[in-house]
Coordinates of C-alpha atoms in Angstrom, one line a residue:
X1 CA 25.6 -33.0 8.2
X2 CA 22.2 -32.9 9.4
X3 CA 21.4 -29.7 7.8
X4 CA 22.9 -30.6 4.6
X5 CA 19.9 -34.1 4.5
X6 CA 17.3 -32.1 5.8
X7 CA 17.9 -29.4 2.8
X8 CA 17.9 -32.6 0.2
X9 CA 14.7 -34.2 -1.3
X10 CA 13.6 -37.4 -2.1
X11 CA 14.6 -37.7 -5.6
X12 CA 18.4 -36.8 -4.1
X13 CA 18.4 -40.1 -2.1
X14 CA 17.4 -42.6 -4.7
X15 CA 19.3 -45.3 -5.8
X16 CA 18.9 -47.9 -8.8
X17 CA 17.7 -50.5 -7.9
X18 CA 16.6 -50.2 -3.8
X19 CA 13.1 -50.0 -2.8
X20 CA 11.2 -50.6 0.5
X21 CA 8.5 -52.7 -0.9
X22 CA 7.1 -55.3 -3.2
X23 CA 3.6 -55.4 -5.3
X24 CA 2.9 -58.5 -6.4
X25 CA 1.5 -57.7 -10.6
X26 CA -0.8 -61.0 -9.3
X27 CA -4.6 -60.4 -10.2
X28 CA -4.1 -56.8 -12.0
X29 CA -3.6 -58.5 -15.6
X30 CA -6.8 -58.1 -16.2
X31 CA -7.6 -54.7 -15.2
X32 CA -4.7 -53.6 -16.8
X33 CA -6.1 -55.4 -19.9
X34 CA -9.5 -53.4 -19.0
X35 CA -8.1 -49.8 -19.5
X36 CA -8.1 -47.9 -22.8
X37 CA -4.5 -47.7 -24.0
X38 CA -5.0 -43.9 -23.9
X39 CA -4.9 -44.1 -20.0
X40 CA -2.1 -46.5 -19.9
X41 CA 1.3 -44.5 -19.3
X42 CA 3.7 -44.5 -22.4
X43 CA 6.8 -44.2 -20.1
X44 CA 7.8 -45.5 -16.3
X45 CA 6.5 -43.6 -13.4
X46 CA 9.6 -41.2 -12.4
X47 CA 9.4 -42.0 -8.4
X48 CA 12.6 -42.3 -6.3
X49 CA 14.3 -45.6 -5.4
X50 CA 14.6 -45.6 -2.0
X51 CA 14.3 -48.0 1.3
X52 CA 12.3 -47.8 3.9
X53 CA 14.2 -46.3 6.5
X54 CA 15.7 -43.8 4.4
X55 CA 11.9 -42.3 3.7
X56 CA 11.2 -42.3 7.4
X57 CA 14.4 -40.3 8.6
X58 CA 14.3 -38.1 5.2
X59 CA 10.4 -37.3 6.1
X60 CA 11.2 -37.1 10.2
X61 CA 14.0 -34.9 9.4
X62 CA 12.0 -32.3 7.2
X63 CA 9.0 -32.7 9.9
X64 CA 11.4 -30.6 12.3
X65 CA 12.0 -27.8 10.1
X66 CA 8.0 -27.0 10.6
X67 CA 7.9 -24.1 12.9
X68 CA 4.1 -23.8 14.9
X69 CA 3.5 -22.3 18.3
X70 CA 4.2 -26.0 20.0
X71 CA 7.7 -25.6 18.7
X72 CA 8.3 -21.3 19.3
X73 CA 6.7 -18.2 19.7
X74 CA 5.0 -17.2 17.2
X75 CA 4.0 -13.4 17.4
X76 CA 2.1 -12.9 14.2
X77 CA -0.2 -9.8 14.2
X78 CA -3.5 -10.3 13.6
X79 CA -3.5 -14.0 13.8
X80 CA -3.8 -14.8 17.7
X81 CA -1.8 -17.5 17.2
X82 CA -2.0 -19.1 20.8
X83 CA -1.5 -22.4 22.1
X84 CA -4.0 -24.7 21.7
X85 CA -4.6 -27.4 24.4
X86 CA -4.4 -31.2 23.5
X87 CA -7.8 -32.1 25.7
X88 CA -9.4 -30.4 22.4
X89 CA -7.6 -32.7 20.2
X90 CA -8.2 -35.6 22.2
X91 CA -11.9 -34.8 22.5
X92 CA -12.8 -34.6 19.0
X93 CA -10.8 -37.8 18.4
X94 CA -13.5 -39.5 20.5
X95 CA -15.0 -42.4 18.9
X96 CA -18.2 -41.3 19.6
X97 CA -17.7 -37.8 17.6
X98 CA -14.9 -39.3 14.8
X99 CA -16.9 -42.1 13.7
X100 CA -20.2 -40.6 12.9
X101 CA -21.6 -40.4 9.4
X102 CA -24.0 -37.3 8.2
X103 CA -26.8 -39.3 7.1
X104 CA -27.3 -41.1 10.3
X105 CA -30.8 -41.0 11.7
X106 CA -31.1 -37.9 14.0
X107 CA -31.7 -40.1 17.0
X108 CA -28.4 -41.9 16.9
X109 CA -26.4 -38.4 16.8
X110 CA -28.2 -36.8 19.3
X111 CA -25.1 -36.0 21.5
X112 CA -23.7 -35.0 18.5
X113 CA -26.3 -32.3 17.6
X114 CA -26.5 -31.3 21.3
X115 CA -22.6 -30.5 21.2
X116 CA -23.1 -28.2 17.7
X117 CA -26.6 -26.7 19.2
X118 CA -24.8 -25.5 22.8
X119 CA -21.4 -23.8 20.9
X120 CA -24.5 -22.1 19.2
X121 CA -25.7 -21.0 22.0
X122 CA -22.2 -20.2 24.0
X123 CA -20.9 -18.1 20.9
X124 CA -24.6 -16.5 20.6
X125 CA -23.6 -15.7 24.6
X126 CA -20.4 -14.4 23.8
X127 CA -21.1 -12.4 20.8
X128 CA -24.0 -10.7 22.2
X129 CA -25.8 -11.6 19.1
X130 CA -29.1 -13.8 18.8
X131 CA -28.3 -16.6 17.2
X132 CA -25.0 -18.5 15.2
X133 CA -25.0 -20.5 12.7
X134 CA -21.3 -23.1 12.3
X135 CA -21.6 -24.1 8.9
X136 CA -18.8 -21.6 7.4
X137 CA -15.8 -23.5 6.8
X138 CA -13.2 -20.5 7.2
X139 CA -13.5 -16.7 8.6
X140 CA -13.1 -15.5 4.8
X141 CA -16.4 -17.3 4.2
X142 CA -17.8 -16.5 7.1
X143 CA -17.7 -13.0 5.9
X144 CA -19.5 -13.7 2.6
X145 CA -21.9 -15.4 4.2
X146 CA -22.5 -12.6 6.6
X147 CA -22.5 -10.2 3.7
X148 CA -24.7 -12.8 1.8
X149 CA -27.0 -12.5 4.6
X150 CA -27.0 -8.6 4.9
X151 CA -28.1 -8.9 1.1
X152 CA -30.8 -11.1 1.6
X153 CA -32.1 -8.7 4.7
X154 CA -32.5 -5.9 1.7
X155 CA -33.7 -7.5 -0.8
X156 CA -36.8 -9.2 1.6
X157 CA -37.3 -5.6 2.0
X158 CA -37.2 -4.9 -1.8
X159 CA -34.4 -2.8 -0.9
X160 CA -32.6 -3.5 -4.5
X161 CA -30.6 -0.2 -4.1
X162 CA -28.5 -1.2 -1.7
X163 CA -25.2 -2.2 -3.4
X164 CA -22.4 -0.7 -1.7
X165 CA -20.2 -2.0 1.2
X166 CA -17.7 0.8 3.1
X167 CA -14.9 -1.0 4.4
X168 CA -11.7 1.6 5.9
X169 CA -8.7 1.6 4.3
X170 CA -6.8 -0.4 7.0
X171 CA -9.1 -3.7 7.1
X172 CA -8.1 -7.0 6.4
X173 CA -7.8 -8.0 3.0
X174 CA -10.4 -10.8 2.9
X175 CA -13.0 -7.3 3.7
X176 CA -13.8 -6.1 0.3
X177 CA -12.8 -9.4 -1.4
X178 CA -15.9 -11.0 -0.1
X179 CA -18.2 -8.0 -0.5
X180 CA -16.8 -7.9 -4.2
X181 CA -17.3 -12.0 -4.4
X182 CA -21.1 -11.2 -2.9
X183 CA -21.5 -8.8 -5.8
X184 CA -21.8 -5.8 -3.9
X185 CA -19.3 -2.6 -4.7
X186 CA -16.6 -1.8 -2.2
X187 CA -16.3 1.7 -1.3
X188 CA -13.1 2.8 1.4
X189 CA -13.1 5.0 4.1
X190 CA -10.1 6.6 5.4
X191 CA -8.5 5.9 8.8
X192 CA -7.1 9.2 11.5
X193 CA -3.7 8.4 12.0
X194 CA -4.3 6.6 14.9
X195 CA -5.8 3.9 13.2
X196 CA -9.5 4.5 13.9
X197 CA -12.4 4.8 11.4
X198 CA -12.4 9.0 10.3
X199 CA -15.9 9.6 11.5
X200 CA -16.1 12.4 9.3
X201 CA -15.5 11.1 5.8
X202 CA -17.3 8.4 7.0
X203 CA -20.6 11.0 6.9
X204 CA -21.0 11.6 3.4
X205 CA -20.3 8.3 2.1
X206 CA -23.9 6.9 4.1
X207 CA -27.0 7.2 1.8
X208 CA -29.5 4.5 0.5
X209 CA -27.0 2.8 -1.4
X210 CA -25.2 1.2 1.5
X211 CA -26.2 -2.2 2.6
X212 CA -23.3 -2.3 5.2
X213 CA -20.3 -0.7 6.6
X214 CA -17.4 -3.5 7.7
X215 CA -15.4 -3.2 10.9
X216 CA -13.0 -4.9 13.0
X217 CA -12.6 -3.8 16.5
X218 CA -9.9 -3.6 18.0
X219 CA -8.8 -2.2 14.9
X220 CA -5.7 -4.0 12.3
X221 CA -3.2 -1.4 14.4
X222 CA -4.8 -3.0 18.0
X223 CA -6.6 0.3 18.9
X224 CA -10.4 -0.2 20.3
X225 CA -13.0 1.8 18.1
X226 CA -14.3 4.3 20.8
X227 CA -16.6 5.9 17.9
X228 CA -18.5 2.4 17.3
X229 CA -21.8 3.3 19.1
X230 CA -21.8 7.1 17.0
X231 CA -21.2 5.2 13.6
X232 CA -24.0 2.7 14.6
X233 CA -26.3 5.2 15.1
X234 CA -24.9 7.0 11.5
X235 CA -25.3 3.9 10.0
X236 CA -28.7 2.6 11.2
X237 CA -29.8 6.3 10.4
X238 CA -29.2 5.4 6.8
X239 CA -31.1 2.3 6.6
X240 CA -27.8 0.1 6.4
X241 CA -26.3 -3.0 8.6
X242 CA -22.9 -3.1 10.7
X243 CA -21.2 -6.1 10.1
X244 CA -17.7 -7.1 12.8
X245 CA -15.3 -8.5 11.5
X246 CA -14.1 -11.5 14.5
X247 CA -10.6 -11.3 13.6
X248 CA -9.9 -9.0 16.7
X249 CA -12.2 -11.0 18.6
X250 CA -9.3 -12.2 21.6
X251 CA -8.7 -9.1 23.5
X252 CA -12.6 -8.5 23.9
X253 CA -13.6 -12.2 25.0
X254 CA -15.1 -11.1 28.6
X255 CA -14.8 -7.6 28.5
X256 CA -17.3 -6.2 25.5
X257 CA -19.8 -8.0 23.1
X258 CA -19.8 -6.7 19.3
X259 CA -24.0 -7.4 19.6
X260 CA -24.0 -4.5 22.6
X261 CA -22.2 -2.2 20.5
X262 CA -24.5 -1.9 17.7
X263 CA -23.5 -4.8 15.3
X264 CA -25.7 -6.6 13.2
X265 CA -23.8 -9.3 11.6
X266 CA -20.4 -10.8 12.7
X267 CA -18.4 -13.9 12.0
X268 CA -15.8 -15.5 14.5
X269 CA -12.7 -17.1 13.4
X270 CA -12.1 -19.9 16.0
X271 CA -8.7 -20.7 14.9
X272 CA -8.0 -17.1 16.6
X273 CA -10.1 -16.8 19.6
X274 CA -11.3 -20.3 20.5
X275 CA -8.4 -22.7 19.9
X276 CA -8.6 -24.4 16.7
X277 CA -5.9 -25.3 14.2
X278 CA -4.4 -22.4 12.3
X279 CA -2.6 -21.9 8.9
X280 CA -2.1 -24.1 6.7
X281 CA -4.7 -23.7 4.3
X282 CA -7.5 -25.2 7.4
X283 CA -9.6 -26.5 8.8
X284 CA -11.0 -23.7 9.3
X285 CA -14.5 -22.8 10.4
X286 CA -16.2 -19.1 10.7
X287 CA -19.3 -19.3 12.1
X288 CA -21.6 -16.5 11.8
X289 CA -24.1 -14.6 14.1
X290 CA -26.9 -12.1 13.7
X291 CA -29.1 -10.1 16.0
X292 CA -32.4 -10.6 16.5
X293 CA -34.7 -10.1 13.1
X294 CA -32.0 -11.9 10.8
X295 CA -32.1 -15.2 11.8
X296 CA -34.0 -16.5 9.6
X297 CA -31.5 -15.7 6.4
X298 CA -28.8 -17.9 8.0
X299 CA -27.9 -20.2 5.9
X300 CA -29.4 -24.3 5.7
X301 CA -29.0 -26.2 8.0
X302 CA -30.1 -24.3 11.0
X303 CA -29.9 -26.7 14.0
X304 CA -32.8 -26.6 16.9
X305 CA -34.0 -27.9 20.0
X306 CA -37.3 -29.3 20.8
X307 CA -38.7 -29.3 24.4
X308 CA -41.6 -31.5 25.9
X309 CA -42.1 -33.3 29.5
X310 CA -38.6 -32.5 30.4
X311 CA -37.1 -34.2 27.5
X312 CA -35.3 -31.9 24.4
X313 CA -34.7 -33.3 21.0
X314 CA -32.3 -32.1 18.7
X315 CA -33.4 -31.7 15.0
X316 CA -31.9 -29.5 12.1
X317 CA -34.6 -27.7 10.0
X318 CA -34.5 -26.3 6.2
X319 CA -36.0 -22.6 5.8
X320 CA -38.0 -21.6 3.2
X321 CA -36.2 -17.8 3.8
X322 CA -32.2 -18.7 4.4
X323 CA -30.4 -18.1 1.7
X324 CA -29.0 -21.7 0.7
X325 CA -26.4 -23.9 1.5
X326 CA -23.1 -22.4 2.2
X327 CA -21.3 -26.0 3.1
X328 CA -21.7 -29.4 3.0
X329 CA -23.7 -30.8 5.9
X330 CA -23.1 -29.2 8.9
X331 CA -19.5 -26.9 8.4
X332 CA -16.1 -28.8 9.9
X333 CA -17.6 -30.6 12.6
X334 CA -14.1 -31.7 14.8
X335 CA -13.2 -27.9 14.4
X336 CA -16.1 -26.9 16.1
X337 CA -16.0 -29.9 18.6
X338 CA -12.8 -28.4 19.5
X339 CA -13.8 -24.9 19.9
X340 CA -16.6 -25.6 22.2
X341 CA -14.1 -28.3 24.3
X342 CA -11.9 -24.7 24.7
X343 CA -14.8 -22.7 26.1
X344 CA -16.0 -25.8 28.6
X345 CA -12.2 -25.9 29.8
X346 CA -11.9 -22.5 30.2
X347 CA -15.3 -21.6 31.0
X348 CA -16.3 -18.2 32.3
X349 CA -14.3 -16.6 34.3
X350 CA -11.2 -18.5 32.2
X351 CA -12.7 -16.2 29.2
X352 CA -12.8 -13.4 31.1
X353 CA -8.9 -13.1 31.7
X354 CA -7.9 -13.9 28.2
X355 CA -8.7 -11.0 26.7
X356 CA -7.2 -8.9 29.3
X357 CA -3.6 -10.6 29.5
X358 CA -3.7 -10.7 25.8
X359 CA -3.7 -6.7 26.4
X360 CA -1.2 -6.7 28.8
X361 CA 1.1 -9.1 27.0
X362 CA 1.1 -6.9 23.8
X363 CA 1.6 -3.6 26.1
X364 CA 4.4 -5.0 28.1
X365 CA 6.0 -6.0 24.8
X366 CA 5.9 -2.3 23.3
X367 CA 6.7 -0.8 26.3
X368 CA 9.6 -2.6 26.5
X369 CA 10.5 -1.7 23.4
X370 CA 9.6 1.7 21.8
X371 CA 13.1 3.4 22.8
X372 CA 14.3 1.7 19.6
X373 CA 11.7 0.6 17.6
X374 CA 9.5 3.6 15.5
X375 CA 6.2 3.3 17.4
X376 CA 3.9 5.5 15.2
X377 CA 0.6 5.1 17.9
X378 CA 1.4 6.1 21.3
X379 CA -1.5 4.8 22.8
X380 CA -2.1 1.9 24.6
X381 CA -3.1 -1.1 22.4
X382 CA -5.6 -3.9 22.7
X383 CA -4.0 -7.4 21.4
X384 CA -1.5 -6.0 19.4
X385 CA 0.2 -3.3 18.0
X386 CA 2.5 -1.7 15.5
X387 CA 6.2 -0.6 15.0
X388 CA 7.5 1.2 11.8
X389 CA 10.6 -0.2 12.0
X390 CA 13.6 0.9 13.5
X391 CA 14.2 4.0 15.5
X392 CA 17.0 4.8 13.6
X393 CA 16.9 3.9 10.0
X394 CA 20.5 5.3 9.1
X395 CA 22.0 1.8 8.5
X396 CA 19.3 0.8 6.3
X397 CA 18.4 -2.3 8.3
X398 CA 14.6 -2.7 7.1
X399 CA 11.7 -4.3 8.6
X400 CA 12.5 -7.6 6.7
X401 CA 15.9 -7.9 7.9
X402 CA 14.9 -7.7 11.0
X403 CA 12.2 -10.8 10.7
X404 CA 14.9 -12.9 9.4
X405 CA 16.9 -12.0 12.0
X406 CA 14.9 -13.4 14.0
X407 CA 14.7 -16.8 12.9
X408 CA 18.2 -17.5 13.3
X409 CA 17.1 -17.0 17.2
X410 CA 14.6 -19.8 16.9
X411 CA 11.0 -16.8 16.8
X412 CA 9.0 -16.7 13.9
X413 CA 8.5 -13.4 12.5
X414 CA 5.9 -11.1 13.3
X415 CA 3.8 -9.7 10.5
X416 CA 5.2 -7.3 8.3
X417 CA 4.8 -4.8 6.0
X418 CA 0.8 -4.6 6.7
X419 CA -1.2 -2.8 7.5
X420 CA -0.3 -0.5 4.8
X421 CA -0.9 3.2 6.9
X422 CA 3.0 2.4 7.7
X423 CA 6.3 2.1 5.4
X424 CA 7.7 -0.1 7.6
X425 CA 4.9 -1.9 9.5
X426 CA 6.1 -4.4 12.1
X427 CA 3.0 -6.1 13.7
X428 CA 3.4 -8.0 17.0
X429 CA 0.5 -9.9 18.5
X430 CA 2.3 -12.2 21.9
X431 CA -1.5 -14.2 22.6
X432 CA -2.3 -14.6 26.0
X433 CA -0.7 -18.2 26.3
X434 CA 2.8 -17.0 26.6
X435 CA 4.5 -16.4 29.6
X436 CA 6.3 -13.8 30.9
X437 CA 9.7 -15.7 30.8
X438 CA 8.6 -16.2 26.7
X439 CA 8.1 -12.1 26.5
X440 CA 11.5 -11.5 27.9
X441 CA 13.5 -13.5 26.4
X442 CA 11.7 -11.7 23.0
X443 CA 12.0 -8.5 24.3
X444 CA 16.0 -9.4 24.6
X445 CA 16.7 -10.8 21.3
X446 CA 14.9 -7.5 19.7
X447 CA 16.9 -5.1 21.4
X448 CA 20.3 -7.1 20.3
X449 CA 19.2 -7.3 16.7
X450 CA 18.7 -3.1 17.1
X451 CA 22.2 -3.3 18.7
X452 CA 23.2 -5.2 15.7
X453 CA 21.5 -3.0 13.3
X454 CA 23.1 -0.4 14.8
X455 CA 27.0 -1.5 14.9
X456 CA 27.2 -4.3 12.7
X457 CA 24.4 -3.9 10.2
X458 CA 25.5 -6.7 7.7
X459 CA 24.8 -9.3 10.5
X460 CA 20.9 -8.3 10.2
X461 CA 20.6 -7.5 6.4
X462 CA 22.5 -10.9 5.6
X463 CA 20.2 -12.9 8.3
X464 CA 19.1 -15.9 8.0
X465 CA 22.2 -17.4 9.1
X466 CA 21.7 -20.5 10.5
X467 CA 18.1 -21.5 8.6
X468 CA 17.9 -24.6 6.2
X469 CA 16.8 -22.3 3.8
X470 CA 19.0 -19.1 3.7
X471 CA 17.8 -16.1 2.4
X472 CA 16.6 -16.7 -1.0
X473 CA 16.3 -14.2 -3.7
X474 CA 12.7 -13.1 -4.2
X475 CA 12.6 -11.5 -7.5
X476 CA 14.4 -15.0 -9.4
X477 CA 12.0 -16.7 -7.2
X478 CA 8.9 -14.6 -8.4
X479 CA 9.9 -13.8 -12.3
X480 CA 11.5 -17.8 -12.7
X481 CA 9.6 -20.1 -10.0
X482 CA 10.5 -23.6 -9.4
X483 CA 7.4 -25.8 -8.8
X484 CA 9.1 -29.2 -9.2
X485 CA 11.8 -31.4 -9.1
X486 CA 12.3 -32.0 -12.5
X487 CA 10.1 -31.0 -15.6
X488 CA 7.7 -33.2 -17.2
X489 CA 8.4 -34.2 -20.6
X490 CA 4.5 -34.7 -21.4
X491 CA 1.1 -35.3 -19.9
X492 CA 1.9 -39.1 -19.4
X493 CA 6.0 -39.0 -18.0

């Protein structure tokens, strides 16, 4: 019965007649009256009749269908979906952080500014770079601001050539849609089948019209980059900029700064690597660092610290030579409070084993696993790695089967299908937050869906099976989409 309501909307529930509240018309006459009769509604609102408690349970009910990594585990490749600790939450709640307004004097926010000035400073630490800035509101425009900021390096330079970005053919898709959104031209390079950048036909492609070559390390397949400090030197050589893509960023917190490898320009996502909500469309926030000699292009506001007599005061300046606003104010402020609550908690030596258990979690996971799942790498992986589906393929169970599969055992699906080097690209990604007890009991459920696959195929292909949404049919869905309950009859219905 309970599946049956939670599967129901609103509109399914309403009754003529029944309502859970009362507007008095009192004192509205004459705004009504106000209005220009082309703004006035020609027929009734169409809202459901329904009583209080029947909204509550129908919107409680639907609230537990959510899947997040408080409900499950949530292996998604590429994400770093870990937990995230509610002292974060509770400490950008404070009063003291919440309540604050953007044009307040700079000496009543002074704790404030001190807060966004030392996650500066930590990530600047972390990254290896010279300085952040936070302002970015997500990783995707973190990386056009980087790029924007790359541009602005050539053209102070007079540099005008420099159009091109190389980005390999197994990046994240956000890669060459910002360089193409910062107007620069997107050129691929290919990948060795192991994942990493081809050094080789990465060569010819360097001349004077590259302003940058874009890489993520550990790579999209979770293999580390051993060639990064030969394709630094290549692409220095050439007059251009490395730029790190922070997606990867989890498995090297402690162990290896992008900034010591040779990178110029890099953007965190601190959804993935420092504990911030995920999904969902945001917050987000993607601040960006640079190495020393590009600071000054980061974007406005840049916040600073003034020292005298013991006594520091924290100010934001304007630069002649930034390239503009990127954001409103200051980025998302209780995203970054949250991030830099993470780092305190942990601290160092709590940063230091993350990225390593995040390595061994994703090992133990394939290891445990390749005698029946394809595993086209055999190498050992970073954060995360990649099957091609099955071992044996003869039943025709596919990779998408086998994430639906899973859901009926309560595990959101991994990611699949991407990257794109594999037909049947399975990407598994277990975080450093879950336990060994969590891996396990993964580990179990894969190898009986291969069983299953195996001897009673139908059970996986038919999967979902016990879902409030079963399996729906994609192509009706994409050719014939249904975007509401019931179709306007005009502008004003």
């Amino acid at each position: 019965m309970n599946r049956q309501v939670y599967g129901k909307v609103i509109f399914d529930l309403s009754k003529p007649g029944r309502r859970g509240y009362y507007l008095s018309p009192a004192g509205c006459e004459d705004a009504l009256q106000s209005l220009p009769s082309s703004l006035l509604r020609e027929k009734p609102l169409r809202l459901p009749q329904v009583d209080e408690p029947t909204v509550v349970r129908h919107y409680t009910n639907m609230s537990t269908n959510n899947f997040g990594v408080d409900s499950g585990f949530y292996p998604l490749g590429s994400c770093t979906m870990k937990y995230n600790p509610k002292i974060n939450e509770e400490m950008a709640a404070l009063p003291g952080f919440a309540s604050l307004h953007p044009l307040q004097p700079i000496f009543t926010v002074q704790g404030a500014l001190k807060a966004y000035y030392e996650l500066q400073q930590l990530l600047s630490e972390i990254g290896g770079m010279a300085e952040f800035t936070l302002n970015p509101y997500a990783g995707a425009q973190g990386e056009l601001t980087g790029l924007m900021v790359i541009r602005a390096y050539h053209d102070s330079r007079g540099d005008k050539a420099r159009v091109k970005v190389i980005v390999p053919d197994s990046a994240h898709g956000t890669n060459p849609a910002s360089a193409a959104v910062a107007g620069l031209q997107v050129v691929q390079v290919k990948s060795l089948p192991d994942g990493t950048v081809d050094v080789e036909a990465l060569r010819p492609l360097l001349d004077e019209t590259v302003a940058a070559v874009m890489m993520t390390n550990p790579n999209t397949v979770g293999i580390f980059e051993h060639n990064i400090p030969a394709i630094a030197e290549m692409v220095h050589a050439c007059g251009a900029l490395l730029y790190y893509d922070g997606a990867n960023l989890n498995p090297m917190l402690g162990v290896a700064r992008p900034g010591d490898m040779g990178f110029d320009v890099m953007h965190i996502n601190l959804h993935k690597t420092f504990s911030t909500p995920h999904g969902g469309g945001g917050p987000g926030s993607g601040p960006v660092g640079v190495r020393a000699g590009l600071e000054e292009f980061l974007p406005n506001p840049r916040v600073k610290v003034l020292e005298h007599e013991g006594h520091k005061l924290y100010y934001h300046t304007v630069e002649d030579t930034s390239l503009g606003r990127i954001s409103s104010w200051m980025g998302n402020y209780a995203v970054e409070l949250r991030a830099l609550a993470y780092i305190l908690t942990m601290g160092r030596e709590g940063l230091r084993m993350a990225g390593p258990l995040a390595t061994l979690n994703a090992n133990y996971i394939k290891e445990s696993l390749r005698d029946l799942y394809l595993l086209p790498i055999d190498r050992v992986c970073k954060h995360e790695f990649v099957f091609d589906g099955l071992a044996d393929k003869s039943t025709g169970v596919t990779t998408l089967n086998i994430a639906k599969r899973l859901l009926d055992h309560g595990f959101h699906a991994p990611t699949i299908y991407f990257p794109l080097l594999f037909h049947e690209s399975l990407m598994i990604e277990p975080t450093e937050t879950e336990s060994l007890e969590t891996l396990d009991e993964f580990i179990a459920v894969m190898r009986d869906i291969a069983r299953e696959a195996a001897e009673t195929p139908d059970v996986v292909k038919d999967a979902p099976h016990n879902t409030p949404v079963r399996k729906p049919d994609d192509t009706a869905a994409a050719l014939n989409p249904v975007v509401s309950y019931f179709q306007l009859d005009s502008a004003k219905a």
